[in-house]
CSV table of C-alpha atoms in Angstrom, one decimal:
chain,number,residue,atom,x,y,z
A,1,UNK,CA,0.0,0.0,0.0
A,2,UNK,CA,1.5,3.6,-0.9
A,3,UNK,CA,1.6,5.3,2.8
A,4,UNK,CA,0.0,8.4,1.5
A,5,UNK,CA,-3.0,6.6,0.0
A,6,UNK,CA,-4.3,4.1,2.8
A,7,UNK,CA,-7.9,3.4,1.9
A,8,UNK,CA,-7.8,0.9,-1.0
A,9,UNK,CA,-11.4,0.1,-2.8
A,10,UNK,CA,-11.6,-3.0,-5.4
A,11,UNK,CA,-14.0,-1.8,-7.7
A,12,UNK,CA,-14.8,-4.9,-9.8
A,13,UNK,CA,-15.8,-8.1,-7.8
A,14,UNK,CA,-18.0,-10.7,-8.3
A,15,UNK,CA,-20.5,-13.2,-6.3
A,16,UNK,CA,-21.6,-16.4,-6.7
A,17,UNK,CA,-25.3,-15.3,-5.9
A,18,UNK,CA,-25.4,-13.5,-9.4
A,19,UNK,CA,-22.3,-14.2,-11.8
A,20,UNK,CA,-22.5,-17.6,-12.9
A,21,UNK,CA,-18.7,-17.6,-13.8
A,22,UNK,CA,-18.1,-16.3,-9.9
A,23,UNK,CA,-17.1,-18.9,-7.7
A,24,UNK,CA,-17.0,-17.6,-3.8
A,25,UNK,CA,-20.3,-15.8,-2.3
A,26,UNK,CA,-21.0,-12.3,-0.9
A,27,UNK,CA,-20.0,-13.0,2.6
A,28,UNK,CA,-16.9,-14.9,1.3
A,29,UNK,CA,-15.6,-12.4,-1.0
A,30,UNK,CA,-16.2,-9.7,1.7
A,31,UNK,CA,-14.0,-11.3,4.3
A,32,UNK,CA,-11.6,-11.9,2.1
A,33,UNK,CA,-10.8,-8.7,0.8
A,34,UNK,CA,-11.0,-7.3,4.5
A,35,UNK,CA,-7.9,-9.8,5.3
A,36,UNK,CA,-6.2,-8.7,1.7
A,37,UNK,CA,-6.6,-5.0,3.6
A,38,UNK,CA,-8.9,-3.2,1.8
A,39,UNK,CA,-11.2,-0.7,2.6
A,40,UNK,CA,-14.2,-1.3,1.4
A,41,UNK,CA,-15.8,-3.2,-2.1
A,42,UNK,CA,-18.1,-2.6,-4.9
A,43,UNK,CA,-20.2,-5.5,-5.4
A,44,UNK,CA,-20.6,-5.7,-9.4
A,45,UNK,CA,-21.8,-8.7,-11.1
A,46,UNK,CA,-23.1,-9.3,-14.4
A,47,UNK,CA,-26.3,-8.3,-15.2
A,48,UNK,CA,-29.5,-9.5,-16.7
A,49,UNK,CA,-27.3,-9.0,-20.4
A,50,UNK,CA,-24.6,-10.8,-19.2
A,51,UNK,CA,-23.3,-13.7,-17.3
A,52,UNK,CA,-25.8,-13.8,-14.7
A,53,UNK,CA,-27.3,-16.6,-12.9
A,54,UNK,CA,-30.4,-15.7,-12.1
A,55,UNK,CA,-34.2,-17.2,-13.4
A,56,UNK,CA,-35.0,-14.8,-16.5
A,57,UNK,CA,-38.6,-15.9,-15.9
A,58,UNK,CA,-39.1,-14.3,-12.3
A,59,UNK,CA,-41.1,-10.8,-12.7
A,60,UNK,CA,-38.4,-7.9,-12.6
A,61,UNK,CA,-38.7,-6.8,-8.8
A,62,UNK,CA,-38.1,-10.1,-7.7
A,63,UNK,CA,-35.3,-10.4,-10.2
A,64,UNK,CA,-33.5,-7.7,-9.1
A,65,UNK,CA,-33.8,-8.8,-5.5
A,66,UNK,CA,-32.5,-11.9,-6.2
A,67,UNK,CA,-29.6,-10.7,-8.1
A,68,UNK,CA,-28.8,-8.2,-5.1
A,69,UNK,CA,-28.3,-10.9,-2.6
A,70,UNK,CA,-24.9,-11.3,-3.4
A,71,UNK,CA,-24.6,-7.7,-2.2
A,72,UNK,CA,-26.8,-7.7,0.7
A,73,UNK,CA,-25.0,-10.7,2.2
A,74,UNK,CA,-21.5,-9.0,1.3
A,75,UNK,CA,-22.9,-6.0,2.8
A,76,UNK,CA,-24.2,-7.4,6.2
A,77,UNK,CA,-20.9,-9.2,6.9
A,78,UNK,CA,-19.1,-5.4,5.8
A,79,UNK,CA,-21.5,-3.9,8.3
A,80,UNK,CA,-20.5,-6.2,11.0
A,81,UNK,CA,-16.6,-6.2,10.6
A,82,UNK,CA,-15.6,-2.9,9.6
A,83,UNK,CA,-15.4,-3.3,5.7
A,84,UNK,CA,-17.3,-0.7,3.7
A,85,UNK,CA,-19.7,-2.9,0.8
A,86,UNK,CA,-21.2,-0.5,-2.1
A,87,UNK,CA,-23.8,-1.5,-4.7
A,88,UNK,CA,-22.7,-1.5,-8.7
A,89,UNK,CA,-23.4,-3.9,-11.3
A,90,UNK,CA,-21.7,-5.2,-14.8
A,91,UNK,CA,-23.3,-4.2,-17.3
A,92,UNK,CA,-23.1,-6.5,-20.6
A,93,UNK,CA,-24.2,-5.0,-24.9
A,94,UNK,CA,-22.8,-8.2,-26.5
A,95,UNK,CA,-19.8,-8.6,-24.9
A,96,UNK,CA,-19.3,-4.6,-24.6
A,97,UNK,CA,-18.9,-4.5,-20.6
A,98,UNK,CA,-19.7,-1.0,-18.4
A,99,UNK,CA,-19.4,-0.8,-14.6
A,100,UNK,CA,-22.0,1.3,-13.0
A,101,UNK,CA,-22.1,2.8,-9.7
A,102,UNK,CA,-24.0,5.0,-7.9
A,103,UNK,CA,-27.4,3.7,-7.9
A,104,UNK,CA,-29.1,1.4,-5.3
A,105,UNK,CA,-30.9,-1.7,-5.5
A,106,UNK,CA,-34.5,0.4,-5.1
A,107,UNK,CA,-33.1,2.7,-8.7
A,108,UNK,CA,-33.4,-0.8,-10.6
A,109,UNK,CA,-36.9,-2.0,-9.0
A,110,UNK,CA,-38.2,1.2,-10.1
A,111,UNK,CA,-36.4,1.4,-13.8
A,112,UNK,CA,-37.6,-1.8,-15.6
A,113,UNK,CA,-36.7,-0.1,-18.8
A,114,UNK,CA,-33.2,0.2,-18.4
A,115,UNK,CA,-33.2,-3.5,-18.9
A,116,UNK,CA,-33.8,-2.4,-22.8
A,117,UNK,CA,-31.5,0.9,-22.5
A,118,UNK,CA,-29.1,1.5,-25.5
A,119,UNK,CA,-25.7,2.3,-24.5
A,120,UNK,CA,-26.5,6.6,-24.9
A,121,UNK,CA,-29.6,5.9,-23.4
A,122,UNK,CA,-27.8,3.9,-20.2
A,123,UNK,CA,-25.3,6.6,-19.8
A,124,UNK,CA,-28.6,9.6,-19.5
A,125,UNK,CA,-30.5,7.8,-17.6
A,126,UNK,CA,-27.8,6.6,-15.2
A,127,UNK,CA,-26.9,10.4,-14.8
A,128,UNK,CA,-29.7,11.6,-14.5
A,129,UNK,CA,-29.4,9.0,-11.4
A,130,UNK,CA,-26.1,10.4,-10.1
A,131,UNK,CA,-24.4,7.3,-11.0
A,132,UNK,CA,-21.1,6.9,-13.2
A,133,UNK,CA,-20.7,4.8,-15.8
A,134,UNK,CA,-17.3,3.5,-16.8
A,135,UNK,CA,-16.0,1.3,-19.8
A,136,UNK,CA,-14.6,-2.0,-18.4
A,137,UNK,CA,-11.7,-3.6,-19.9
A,138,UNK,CA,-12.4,-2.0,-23.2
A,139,UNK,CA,-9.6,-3.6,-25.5
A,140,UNK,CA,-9.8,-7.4,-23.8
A,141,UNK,CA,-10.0,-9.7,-26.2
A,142,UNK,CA,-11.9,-13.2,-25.7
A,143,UNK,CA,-13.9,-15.3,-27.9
A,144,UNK,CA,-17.2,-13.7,-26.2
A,145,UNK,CA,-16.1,-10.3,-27.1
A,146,UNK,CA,-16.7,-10.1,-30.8
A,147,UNK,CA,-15.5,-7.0,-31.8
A,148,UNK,CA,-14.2,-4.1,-30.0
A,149,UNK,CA,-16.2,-1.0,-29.8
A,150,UNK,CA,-15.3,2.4,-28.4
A,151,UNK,CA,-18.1,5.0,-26.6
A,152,UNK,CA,-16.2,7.9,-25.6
A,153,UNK,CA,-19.0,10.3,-25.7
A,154,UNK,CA,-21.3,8.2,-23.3
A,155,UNK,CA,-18.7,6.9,-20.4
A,156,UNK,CA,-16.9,8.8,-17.6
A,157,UNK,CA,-14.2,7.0,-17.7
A,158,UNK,CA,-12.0,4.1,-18.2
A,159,UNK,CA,-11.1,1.1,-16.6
A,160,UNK,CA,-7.5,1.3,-17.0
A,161,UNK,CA,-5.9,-0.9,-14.6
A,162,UNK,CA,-7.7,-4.5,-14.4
A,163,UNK,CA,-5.3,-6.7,-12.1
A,164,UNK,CA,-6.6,-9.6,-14.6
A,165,UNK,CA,-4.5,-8.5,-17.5
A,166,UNK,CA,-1.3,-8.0,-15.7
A,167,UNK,CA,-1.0,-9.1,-12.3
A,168,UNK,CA,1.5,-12.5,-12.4
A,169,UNK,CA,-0.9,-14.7,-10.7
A,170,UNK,CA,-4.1,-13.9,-12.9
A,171,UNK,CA,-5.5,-17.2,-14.5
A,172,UNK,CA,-7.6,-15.4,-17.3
A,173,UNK,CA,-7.1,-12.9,-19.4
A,174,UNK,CA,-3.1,-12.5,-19.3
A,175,UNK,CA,-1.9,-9.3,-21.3
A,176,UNK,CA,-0.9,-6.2,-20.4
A,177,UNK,CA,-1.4,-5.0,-23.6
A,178,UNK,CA,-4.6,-4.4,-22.7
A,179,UNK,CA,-4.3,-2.4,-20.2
A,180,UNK,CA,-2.0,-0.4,-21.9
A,181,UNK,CA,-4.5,0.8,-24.7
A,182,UNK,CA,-6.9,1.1,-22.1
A,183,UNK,CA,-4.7,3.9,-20.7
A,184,UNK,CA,-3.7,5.6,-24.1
A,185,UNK,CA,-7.5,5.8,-24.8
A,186,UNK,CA,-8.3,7.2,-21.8
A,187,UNK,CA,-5.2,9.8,-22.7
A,188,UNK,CA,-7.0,10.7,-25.8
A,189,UNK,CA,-10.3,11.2,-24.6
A,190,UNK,CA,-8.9,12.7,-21.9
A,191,UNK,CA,-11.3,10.5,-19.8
A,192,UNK,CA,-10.3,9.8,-16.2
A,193,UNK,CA,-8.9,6.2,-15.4
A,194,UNK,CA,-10.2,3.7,-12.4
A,195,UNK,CA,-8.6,0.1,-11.5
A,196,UNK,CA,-10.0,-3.0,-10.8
A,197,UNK,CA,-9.7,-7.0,-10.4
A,198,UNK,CA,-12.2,-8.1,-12.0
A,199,UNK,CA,-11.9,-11.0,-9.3
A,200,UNK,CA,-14.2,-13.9,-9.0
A,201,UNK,CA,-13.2,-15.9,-6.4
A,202,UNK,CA,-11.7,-15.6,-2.7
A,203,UNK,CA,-8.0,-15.7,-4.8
A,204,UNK,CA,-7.6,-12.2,-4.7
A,205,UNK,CA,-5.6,-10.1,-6.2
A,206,UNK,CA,-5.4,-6.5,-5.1
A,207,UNK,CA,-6.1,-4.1,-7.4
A,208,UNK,CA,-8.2,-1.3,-7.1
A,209,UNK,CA,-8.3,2.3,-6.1
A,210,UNK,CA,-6.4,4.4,-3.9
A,211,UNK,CA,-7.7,7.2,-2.0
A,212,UNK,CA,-6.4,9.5,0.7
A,213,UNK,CA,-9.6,9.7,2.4
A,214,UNK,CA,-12.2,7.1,3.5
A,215,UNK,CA,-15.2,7.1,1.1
A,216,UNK,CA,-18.6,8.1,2.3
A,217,UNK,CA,-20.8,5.9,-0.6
A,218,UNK,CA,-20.6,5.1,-4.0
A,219,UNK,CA,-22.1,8.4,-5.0
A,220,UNK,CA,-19.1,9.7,-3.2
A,221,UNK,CA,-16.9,7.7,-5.1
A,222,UNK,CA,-18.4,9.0,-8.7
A,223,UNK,CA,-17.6,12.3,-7.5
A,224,UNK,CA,-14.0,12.1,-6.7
A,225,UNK,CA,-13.6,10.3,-10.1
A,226,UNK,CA,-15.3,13.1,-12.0
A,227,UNK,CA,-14.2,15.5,-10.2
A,228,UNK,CA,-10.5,14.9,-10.4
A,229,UNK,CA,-9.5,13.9,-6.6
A,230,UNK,CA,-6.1,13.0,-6.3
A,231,UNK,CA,-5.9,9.1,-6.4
A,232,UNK,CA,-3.6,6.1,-7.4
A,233,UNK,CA,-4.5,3.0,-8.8
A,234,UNK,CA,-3.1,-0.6,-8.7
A,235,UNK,CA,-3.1,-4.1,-10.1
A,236,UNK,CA,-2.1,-5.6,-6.9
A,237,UNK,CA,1.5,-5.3,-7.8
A,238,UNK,CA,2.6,-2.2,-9.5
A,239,UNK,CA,0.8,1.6,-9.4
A,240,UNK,CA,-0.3,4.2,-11.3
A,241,UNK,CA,-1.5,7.5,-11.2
A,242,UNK,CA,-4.1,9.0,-12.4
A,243,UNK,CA,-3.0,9.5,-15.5
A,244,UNK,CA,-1.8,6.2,-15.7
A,245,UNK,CA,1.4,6.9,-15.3
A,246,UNK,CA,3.7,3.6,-13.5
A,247,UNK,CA,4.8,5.4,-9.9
A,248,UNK,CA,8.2,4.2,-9.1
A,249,UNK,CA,8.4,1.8,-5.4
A,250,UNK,CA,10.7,4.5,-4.3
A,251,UNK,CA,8.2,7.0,-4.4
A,252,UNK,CA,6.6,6.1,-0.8
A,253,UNK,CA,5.6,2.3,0.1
């Protein structure tokens, strides 16, 4: 951990109760990344366009309930052992990925139609929310990802750091390259960068975000991205800043 940046967040994690490729639950994950040291978690697994696990024929309020638990059971062990647990979700337009934050569980049961939201239309109305939405792993490449595609002008940002690309003891995903057009994209668009593991199971890796500060919410954490708070980001091993820049060990472990 760099000393001057003691309140690490992983922003991309998974559950069992919801991602049908995750492989530990809500309460599992949670303790987990409390022992790994982190601050506190964002709970964001796939949703009802992607690689979810829940029963597509349940009405939508019950859907979404059921997809929350992972969260809820995440969050009540958080609660109880000093580990701050924030609602996001994954969200999937044929194998385009966005990670949105800010809402709550009660946004969704009352939005039905974002289930059918375009990609502009998912970046208004999760605004007009006060949520964030920001492009996940935008250059991976995997067979379910069948072609790359680019939405500066309806993202706030970049996922530029995923601990899955890089981080020597990943088991999927393995190239840096990745990361490092994620970064020179964000450059260009001059979109702000965020970090994340991407993790699916209690073998965690420890990327994430930085701050200087404890975060109040998630809304809280949309703000310092957008807003331009100072920051640092990691892959578990090696950290940026928040331009993506590599900081050098020296520099204040």
């Amino acid at each position: 951990m760099l000393k001057d940046y003691p309140y690490l967040y992983e922003t991309h994690l998974h559950t069992s109760e919801a991602s049908a490729c995750a492989v530990s639950s809500g309460w599992e994950m949670a303790r987990t990344c409390k022992e790994a040291g982190y601050t506190g978690i964002f709970v964001t697994n796939h949703n009802w366009h992607g690689n979810h696990c829940i029963d597509d024929t349940l009405p939508w309020e019950q859907w979404v309930k059921s997809y929350a638990r992972g969260y809820e059971v995440a969050k009540a062990w958080g609660d109880a052992n000093g580990l701050d647990v924030f609602f996001g979700y994954e969200a999937g337009y044929r194998g385009t990925e966005f990670l949105v934050y800010g809402i709550d569980v009660a946004w969704l049961i009352e939005h039905p139609e974002i289930r059918e939201a375009t990609v502009e239309e998912q970046y208004q109305w999760i605004h007009e929310a006060g949520g964030m939405v920001i492009h996940a792993h935008p250059f991976r490449e995997e067979p379910y990802i069948p072609e790359i595609r680019l939405f500066p002008r309806y993202v706030d940002g970049v996922e530029g750091v995923n601990a899955t690309h890089s981080h020597p003891e990943s088991g999927s995903h393995n190239n840096p390259l990745f990361d490092e057009r994620a970064i020179a994209y964000s450059q260009k668009y001059q979109l702000p960068l965020t970090a994340g593991s991407d993790v699916h199971s209690t073998h965690i890796l420890g990327g994430g975000v930085a701050f200087k500060r404890r975060l109040r919410d998630a809304r809280d954490y949309c703000q310092a991205i957008r807003s331009g708070e100072d920051y640092v980001l990691t892959n578990g091993v090696d950290w940026y800043d928040r331009e993506g820049r590599k900081i050098e060990m020296e520099e204040g472990l």
